[in-house]
Coordinates of C-alpha atoms and ligand atoms in Angstrom, one line a residue:
X1 CA 34.6 -11.5 -58.6
X2 CA 36.1 -8.1 -58.7
X3 CA 33.9 -5.1 -58.0
X4 CA 31.6 -3.2 -60.5
X5 CA 33.8 -0.2 -59.9
X6 CA 37.1 -1.9 -60.8
X7 CA 35.6 -3.6 -63.9
X8 CA 34.6 -0.2 -65.3
X9 CA 38.2 1.1 -65.7
X10 CA 41.2 0.2 -67.7
X11 CA 45.0 0.5 -67.0
X12 CA 46.5 3.8 -68.1
X13 CA 47.1 3.5 -71.8
X14 CA 50.1 5.6 -71.9
X15 CA 51.8 3.6 -69.2
X16 CA 50.9 0.3 -71.0
X17 CA 52.3 1.5 -74.4
X18 CA 55.5 2.6 -72.7
X19 CA 55.6 -0.8 -70.9
X20 CA 55.3 -2.7 -74.3
X21 CA 58.0 -0.6 -75.8
X22 CA 60.3 -1.4 -72.8
X23 CA 59.5 -5.0 -73.1
X24 CA 60.4 -5.0 -76.7
X25 CA 63.7 -3.2 -75.9
X26 CA 64.4 -5.9 -73.2
X27 CA 64.1 -8.5 -76.0
X28 CA 66.9 -6.7 -77.8
X29 CA 64.7 -4.8 -80.2
X30 CA 65.9 -1.2 -80.9
X31 CA 62.6 0.7 -80.1
X32 CA 62.4 4.4 -80.1
X33 CA 59.8 5.7 -77.8
X34 CA 57.8 8.8 -78.2
X35 CA 55.4 7.4 -75.6
X36 CA 57.1 8.7 -72.5
X37 CA 55.3 11.1 -70.2
X38 CA 58.2 12.2 -68.1
X39 CA 61.3 14.5 -68.7
X40 CA 64.4 12.7 -69.9
X41 CA 66.5 14.8 -67.5
X42 CA 67.8 13.6 -64.1
X43 CA 66.5 15.2 -60.9
X44 CA 68.8 18.1 -60.1
X45 CA 71.7 17.2 -57.7
X46 CA 70.8 19.7 -55.0
X47 CA 67.4 18.1 -54.7
X48 CA 68.8 14.7 -54.4
X49 CA 71.3 15.9 -51.9
X50 CA 68.5 17.2 -49.9
X51 CA 66.7 13.8 -49.8
X52 CA 70.0 12.1 -48.8
X53 CA 70.6 14.6 -46.0
X54 CA 67.0 13.9 -44.7
X55 CA 67.7 10.2 -44.7
X56 CA 71.0 10.7 -42.9
X57 CA 69.2 13.0 -40.4
X58 CA 66.8 10.2 -39.6
X59 CA 63.8 12.0 -41.2
X60 CA 62.2 8.5 -42.0
X61 CA 59.1 8.4 -39.9
X62 CA 55.4 9.3 -40.4
X63 CA 54.8 13.0 -41.0
X64 CA 51.5 14.8 -40.7
X65 CA 49.1 13.3 -43.3
X66 CA 48.7 16.4 -45.5
X67 CA 52.4 17.3 -45.6
X68 CA 55.0 18.8 -43.3
X69 CA 54.4 22.5 -42.4
X70 CA 57.8 23.5 -44.1
X71 CA 56.6 22.1 -47.4
X72 CA 53.2 23.6 -47.1
X73 CA 54.8 27.0 -46.5
X74 CA 57.1 26.5 -49.7
X75 CA 53.9 25.6 -51.7
X76 CA 52.1 28.7 -50.3
X77 CA 55.1 30.8 -51.3
X78 CA 55.2 29.3 -54.7
X79 CA 51.5 30.1 -55.3
X80 CA 52.0 33.7 -54.1
X81 CA 55.1 34.2 -56.3
X82 CA 54.0 32.4 -59.5
X83 CA 50.3 32.6 -59.5
X84 CA 49.3 35.6 -57.3
X85 CA 47.3 33.2 -55.2
X86 CA 47.1 33.4 -51.4
X87 CA 46.5 30.4 -49.3
X88 CA 46.9 29.3 -45.7
X89 CA 48.2 25.9 -44.5
X90 CA 44.7 24.4 -44.2
X91 CA 44.1 25.1 -47.8
X92 CA 47.0 23.0 -49.0
X93 CA 47.5 19.2 -49.2
X94 CA 50.6 17.4 -50.3
X95 CA 49.9 13.9 -51.9
X96 CA 51.8 11.0 -53.4
X97 CA 51.9 12.7 -56.9
X98 CA 49.5 15.1 -58.6
X99 CA 47.6 12.1 -59.9
X100 CA 47.0 11.3 -56.2
X101 CA 45.8 14.8 -55.4
X102 CA 43.5 14.6 -58.4
X103 CA 42.1 11.2 -57.0
X104 CA 41.7 12.6 -53.6
X105 CA 39.7 15.5 -55.1
X106 CA 37.5 13.1 -57.1
X107 CA 36.8 11.2 -54.0
X108 CA 36.0 14.3 -52.0
X109 CA 33.7 15.9 -54.5
X110 CA 31.9 13.3 -56.6
X111 CA 28.8 11.3 -55.6
X112 CA 26.8 8.7 -57.6
X113 CA 24.8 10.4 -60.3
X114 CA 27.1 13.4 -60.6
X115 CA 28.3 14.5 -64.0
X116 CA 31.9 15.8 -64.5
X117 CA 32.8 17.7 -67.7
X118 CA 36.1 16.8 -69.3
X119 CA 37.2 18.6 -72.5
X120 CA 38.6 16.2 -75.0
X121 CA 41.4 15.6 -75.8
X122 CA 42.0 14.9 -72.2
X123 CA 44.7 13.4 -69.9
X124 CA 44.0 9.7 -69.7
X125 CA 43.3 9.4 -66.0
X126 CA 40.5 11.9 -65.8
X127 CA 37.7 9.7 -67.0
X128 CA 38.7 6.6 -65.1
X129 CA 39.1 8.6 -61.8
X130 CA 35.5 10.0 -62.4
X131 CA 34.2 6.4 -63.0
X132 CA 36.0 5.1 -60.0
X133 CA 34.0 7.5 -57.9
X134 CA 30.6 6.4 -59.4
X135 CA 30.2 9.7 -61.3
X136 CA 29.8 10.1 -65.1
X137 CA 32.3 11.7 -67.4
X138 CA 30.7 14.1 -69.9
X139 CA 33.1 14.9 -72.8
X140 CA 33.1 18.1 -74.7
X141 CA 35.0 17.8 -77.9
X142 CA 37.4 20.6 -78.9
X143 CA 38.9 20.9 -82.4
X144 CA 42.3 21.4 -83.9
X145 CA 41.0 24.6 -85.5
X146 CA 40.4 26.0 -82.1
X147 CA 43.8 24.9 -80.9
X148 CA 42.0 22.3 -78.8
X149 CA 40.6 24.9 -76.4
X150 CA 37.1 24.3 -75.1
X151 CA 34.8 27.1 -76.2
X152 CA 32.7 28.7 -73.5
X153 CA 29.4 28.1 -75.4
X154 CA 30.2 24.3 -75.8
X155 CA 31.0 24.2 -72.2
X156 CA 27.8 25.9 -71.1
X157 CA 25.9 23.7 -73.5
X158 CA 27.0 20.5 -71.8
X159 CA 26.0 21.6 -68.3
X160 CA 23.0 19.9 -66.8
X161 CA 21.4 19.8 -63.3
X162 CA 23.8 17.0 -62.4
X163 CA 27.0 18.7 -63.4
X164 CA 29.3 18.9 -60.4
X165 CA 32.7 20.0 -61.8
X166 CA 34.8 20.6 -64.8
X167 CA 38.3 19.3 -65.2
X168 CA 40.7 21.8 -66.9
X169 CA 44.3 21.0 -67.8
X170 CA 46.6 23.7 -69.2
X171 CA 49.1 23.6 -70.7
X172 CA 47.5 20.4 -71.8
X173 CA 48.7 16.8 -72.0
X174 CA 48.3 15.7 -74.8
X175 CA 47.8 18.9 -76.9
X176 CA 50.4 21.3 -75.5
X177 CA 47.9 24.2 -75.6
X178 CA 47.0 26.5 -72.8
X179 CA 44.4 29.2 -72.1
X180 CA 44.8 32.9 -71.9
X181 CA 43.2 35.0 -69.2
X182 CA 40.2 36.0 -71.2
X183 CA 39.2 32.5 -72.0
X184 CA 39.7 31.6 -68.3
X185 CA 37.5 34.4 -67.3
X186 CA 34.7 33.3 -69.7
X187 CA 35.0 29.7 -68.2
X188 CA 35.0 31.0 -64.6
X189 CA 31.9 33.0 -65.2
X190 CA 30.1 29.9 -66.4
X191 CA 31.4 27.9 -63.4
X192 CA 30.2 30.5 -60.9
X193 CA 26.9 30.9 -62.6
X194 CA 26.1 27.2 -62.4
X195 CA 27.7 26.8 -59.0
X196 CA 30.2 24.2 -60.0
X197 CA 33.8 23.3 -59.1
X198 CA 36.9 23.4 -61.3
X199 CA 39.7 20.9 -61.0
X200 CA 42.6 22.8 -62.5
X201 CA 45.5 20.6 -63.3
X202 CA 48.5 22.9 -63.9
X203 CA 51.3 20.4 -63.7
X204 CA 52.9 21.8 -66.9
X205 CA 52.7 25.4 -65.9
X206 CA 56.5 25.9 -66.0
X207 CA 56.8 24.3 -69.5
X208 CA 55.6 27.1 -71.7
X209 CA 57.5 28.5 -74.8
X210 CA 57.8 31.8 -76.7
X211 CA 57.1 33.8 -73.7
X212 CA 53.5 32.5 -73.1
X213 CA 52.5 33.2 -69.5
X214 CA 50.6 30.8 -67.4
X215 CA 47.6 32.2 -65.6
X216 CA 45.7 30.2 -62.8
X217 CA 42.0 30.2 -63.2
X218 CA 41.8 30.5 -59.4
X219 CA 43.6 33.8 -59.6
X220 CA 40.9 35.6 -61.5
X221 CA 38.7 36.4 -58.5
X222 CA 37.7 35.2 -55.1
X223 CA 34.5 33.6 -56.3
X224 CA 36.3 31.3 -58.7
X225 CA 39.2 30.7 -56.3
X226 CA 36.5 29.2 -53.7
X227 CA 35.4 26.8 -56.4
X228 CA 38.8 25.7 -57.7
X229 CA 41.0 22.9 -56.7
X230 CA 44.4 23.8 -58.2
X231 CA 46.5 20.7 -58.8
X232 CA 50.3 20.9 -59.3
X233 CA 53.4 18.8 -58.5
X234 CA 57.0 18.3 -58.7
X235 CA 57.2 15.6 -61.4
X236 CA 57.4 17.6 -64.6
X237 CA 59.1 20.9 -63.6
X238 CA 61.8 19.2 -61.5
X239 CA 62.1 15.9 -63.3
X240 CA 60.9 14.1 -60.2
X241 CA 58.3 11.6 -61.6
X242 CA 59.6 8.7 -59.4
X243 CA 59.5 10.6 -56.2
X244 CA 55.7 10.8 -56.1
X245 CA 55.1 14.3 -54.8
X246 CA 52.2 16.4 -55.9
X247 CA 49.8 18.9 -54.1
X248 CA 46.4 20.6 -54.2
X249 CA 45.2 24.0 -53.0
X250 CA 41.5 24.8 -52.5
X251 CA 38.9 25.9 -49.9
X252 CA 39.6 24.4 -46.4
X253 CA 36.5 22.2 -46.3
X254 CA 37.4 20.4 -49.6
X255 CA 41.1 20.1 -48.6
X256 CA 40.0 18.8 -45.2
X257 CA 37.9 16.1 -46.9
X258 CA 40.8 15.3 -49.1
X259 CA 43.1 14.9 -46.2
X260 CA 40.6 12.6 -44.4
X261 CA 40.6 10.3 -47.4
X262 CA 44.3 10.4 -47.7
X263 CA 44.6 9.6 -43.9
X264 CA 42.6 6.4 -44.6
X265 CA 44.4 5.4 -47.7
X266 CA 48.1 6.3 -48.1
X267 CA 48.8 8.5 -45.1
X268 CA 51.5 11.0 -45.7
X269 CA 53.7 11.2 -48.9
X270 CA 57.2 9.9 -48.3
X271 CA 59.0 11.8 -45.6
X272 CA 62.4 12.5 -47.1
X273 CA 60.8 13.2 -50.6
X274 CA 58.9 16.0 -48.8
X275 CA 62.2 17.6 -47.5
X276 CA 63.7 17.4 -51.0
X277 CA 60.5 19.1 -52.4
X278 CA 61.0 22.0 -50.1
X279 CA 64.5 22.5 -51.5
X280 CA 63.2 22.1 -55.1
X281 CA 60.6 24.7 -54.6
X282 CA 62.8 27.2 -52.6
X283 CA 66.2 26.5 -54.3
X284 CA 67.6 27.7 -57.6
X285 CA 65.2 27.3 -60.5
X286 CA 67.9 27.6 -63.3
X287 CA 67.4 23.9 -64.1
X288 CA 64.0 24.5 -65.6
X289 CA 65.3 27.2 -68.0
X290 CA 68.0 24.8 -69.2
X291 CA 65.4 21.9 -69.7
X292 CA 63.0 24.3 -71.4
X293 CA 65.6 25.4 -73.9
X294 CA 66.3 21.8 -74.9
X295 CA 62.5 21.0 -75.1
X296 CA 62.1 24.1 -77.3
X297 CA 64.6 23.1 -79.8
X298 CA 63.3 19.7 -80.1
X299 CA 59.7 21.1 -80.3
X300 CA 60.7 23.1 -83.4
X301 CA 62.5 20.3 -85.1
X302 CA 59.9 17.7 -84.4
X303 CA 56.9 19.8 -85.5
X304 CA 58.7 20.9 -88.7
X305 CA 59.8 17.4 -89.5
X306 CA 56.2 16.0 -88.9
X307 CA 54.8 18.6 -91.3
X308 CA 57.2 17.5 -94.0
X309 CA 55.9 13.9 -93.9
X310 CA 53.2 13.3 -96.5
X311 CA 49.8 12.6 -94.8
X312 CA 50.8 14.2 -91.4
X313 CA 50.3 17.6 -90.1
X314 CA 51.0 19.2 -86.7
X315 CA 50.2 22.6 -85.2
X316 CA 52.8 24.1 -83.1
X317 CA 52.2 23.5 -79.3
X318 CA 52.7 26.2 -76.8
X319 CA 53.8 24.1 -73.9
X320 CA 54.4 20.7 -72.1
X321 CA 56.6 18.3 -74.1
X322 CA 54.1 16.8 -76.6
X323 CA 53.3 17.2 -80.3
X324 CA 49.7 16.2 -81.2
X325 CA 49.8 15.3 -84.8
X326 CA 46.9 14.9 -87.2
X327 CA 47.2 11.6 -89.1
X328 CA 43.6 11.6 -90.6
X329 CA 44.9 11.5 -94.1
X330 CA 46.7 8.3 -93.5
X331 CA 43.6 6.4 -92.2
X332 CA 42.2 4.0 -94.8
X333 CA 45.5 3.2 -96.3
X334 CA 46.9 -0.3 -96.3
X335 CA 50.1 -2.2 -95.4
X336 CA 50.0 -5.2 -97.7
X337 CA 46.4 -6.3 -97.2
X338 CA 45.9 -4.9 -93.6
X339 CA 44.0 -1.7 -93.4
X340 CA 45.0 1.2 -91.1
X341 CA 41.6 2.3 -90.0
X342 CA 42.3 4.3 -86.9
X343 CA 45.1 5.8 -84.8
X344 CA 45.5 2.6 -82.8
X345 CA 46.0 0.6 -86.0
X346 CA 48.6 3.1 -87.0
X347 CA 50.4 3.0 -83.6
X348 CA 50.5 -0.8 -83.6
X349 CA 51.8 -0.7 -87.2
X350 CA 54.5 1.8 -86.4
X351 CA 55.5 -0.1 -83.3
X352 CA 55.7 -3.5 -85.2
X353 CA 57.1 -2.4 -88.6
X354 CA 59.1 0.6 -87.6
X355 CA 59.9 0.0 -83.9
X356 CA 58.6 3.4 -83.0
X357 CA 56.3 3.7 -79.9
X358 CA 53.8 6.6 -79.7
X359 CA 50.4 7.0 -78.1
X360 CA 47.2 6.9 -80.4
X361 CA 45.0 9.8 -79.9
X362 CA 42.0 7.6 -79.0
X363 CA 43.7 7.1 -75.6
X364 CA 42.9 10.8 -75.1
X365 CA 39.5 10.8 -76.7
X366 CA 40.8 12.1 -80.1
X367 CA 41.0 9.5 -82.8
X368 CA 42.8 10.7 -86.0
X369 CA 45.7 12.0 -83.9
X370 CA 48.9 10.7 -82.4
X371 CA 50.8 12.0 -79.4
X372 CA 54.6 12.2 -79.7
X373 CA 56.5 13.1 -76.6
X374 CA 59.7 15.0 -77.2
X375 CA 61.1 14.2 -73.8
X376 CA 63.8 12.2 -75.6
X377 CA 67.1 13.0 -77.3
X378 CA 67.4 14.9 -80.5
X379 CA 69.1 11.8 -81.9
X380 CA 66.2 9.6 -81.1
X381 CA 63.8 12.2 -82.6
X382 CA 65.7 12.3 -85.8
X383 CA 66.0 8.5 -86.1
X384 CA 62.4 8.0 -85.0
X385 CA 61.0 10.5 -87.6
X386 CA 63.0 8.9 -90.4
X387 CA 61.6 5.5 -89.4
X388 CA 58.0 6.9 -89.4
X389 CA 58.5 8.6 -92.7
X390 CA 59.7 5.3 -94.3
X391 CA 57.0 3.3 -92.7
X392 CA 54.2 5.6 -93.9
X393 CA 55.8 5.6 -97.4
X394 CA 55.1 1.9 -97.4
X395 CA 51.3 2.3 -97.1
X396 CA 49.2 2.3 -100.2
Ligands
PLP401 C1 52.1 13.6 -65.4 C2 50.7 14.2 -65.3 C3 50.2 14.1 -64.0 C4 50.7 13.3 -62.8 O1 51.8 13.8 -62.2 P1 52.3 13.1 -60.9 O2 52.7 14.2 -60.0 O3 53.5 12.3 -61.4 O4 51.3 12.1 -60.4 C5 49.0 14.8 -63.8 N1 48.3 15.4 -64.8 C6 48.9 15.5 -66.1 C7 48.1 16.2 -67.0 C8 50.1 14.9 -66.3 O5 50.6 14.9 -67.5

C-alpha cells in the first residue's frame, strides 16, 4: 500500500496534458499545443558553452549542498541589482529548480494542522506541495474583474489561528497578472500583523510587458523581508527548464532548514549547471529582451483573436507567457449529443476534435477558463486559433 501522503496528491495536470499531446503527436496526429509551460527558445549559446567548459574542466563532482559560493554571489548580486534586496550567502539556497526550492520551503515551514493560503487561480503544484507536508491549503478566490489579484480584505478574512503562510506568485502562472507596490504593501501589512510567512514565487519577474516593473514583496521593508522566502530560478528567463536550477532567499534559519532537507534528499544541484547559471546571471542579458519582444507580439495577436471568437473573452495579461481566457459562455453547449459542461470537457473536446491542447482552468482552481501558453510559434498560434474557432462553431 502506498502512503496516505502519496494518495492525497495527483500528477501535475499541466505536465500530463502536455504528455497526452506529445503522445498524439508521436502517433502522427498533428496536434498544436498551447499547454506548454516553457519558453520555445533554446538556451543561449554562451550559457551552454559555460556548461561544456565546466564539464571539460572536470567540474563533475559533488558541490556544497546549497550551491557553489560563486553562484550564491551571482544570485546575491542579482537580488541587489534587480530587486534592491540585500542578502548574505547563508540566506541563499540553490536547488534543482524553483519547484524544488518551493518544496524545500514547504518542508521547512509546514507542520500537520497548519493552514496555507493560496490565492486562486494558482500554479498547479502549490496545493499538492502543501498536502505533501500534512498541511491544509486554503484557497482565496480572486476574480477576473479584479485582474485575478487577491484583495487584502479577502486575504485577511481567510486567516485563522492555524494560518502559517501565504503563497504569492507574480507575475502569475496562469493569469499573467502581477501586483504593484501598493497592493504588496497592503498584503505585507497583513502578513506582519498575523505573524505569517510569505512564499513569493517570482520566477516570471523578467517577463513583463508595456514597461510594467516588478517589485519584490520582500523589498518593502525589513519586517516583511524576514518573513519572506523569495523563490526564483533560471528556467523561464533563460530558457533553461531542463537544466533544473532554481533558488530561494530568506532568513538564515529557514534557509538552513531548507538546506538540511536538501542535504538528505537530492544533495547539490548539478555541478556544471551551477557554473552555467553563474554565466547566465552575470553575462549579457540581451537574450531576454529579444524573447520578450517575440512573446509580446504573440500576446497581442492571441488575445485579440481570442476576443474575436464568439463565446470567448480574454483580458490582456501583463506578464509571463499565458493568456487566461474566459469560456463561461460556451459551457452548456453541445457537440452532437455530448454536453460541454466544464472547462475540462471543453479541453478534451478541443484536443479530440480540433487537435489543440490547452489546460482547463480547473487545474488552477478556476473553472470557466482555459490557459493558453503563447510560448509557441506565431504560425502555430494562428493555426491553433483557427481550429478552435471552427470547433467552437460546431457547438450548439
Ligand atoms: C515553471 C514554474 C516554476 C518551476 O520552475 P523550475 O525552476 O523549472 O522548477 C515555479 N513556479 C511557477 C509559477 C512556474 O510557472
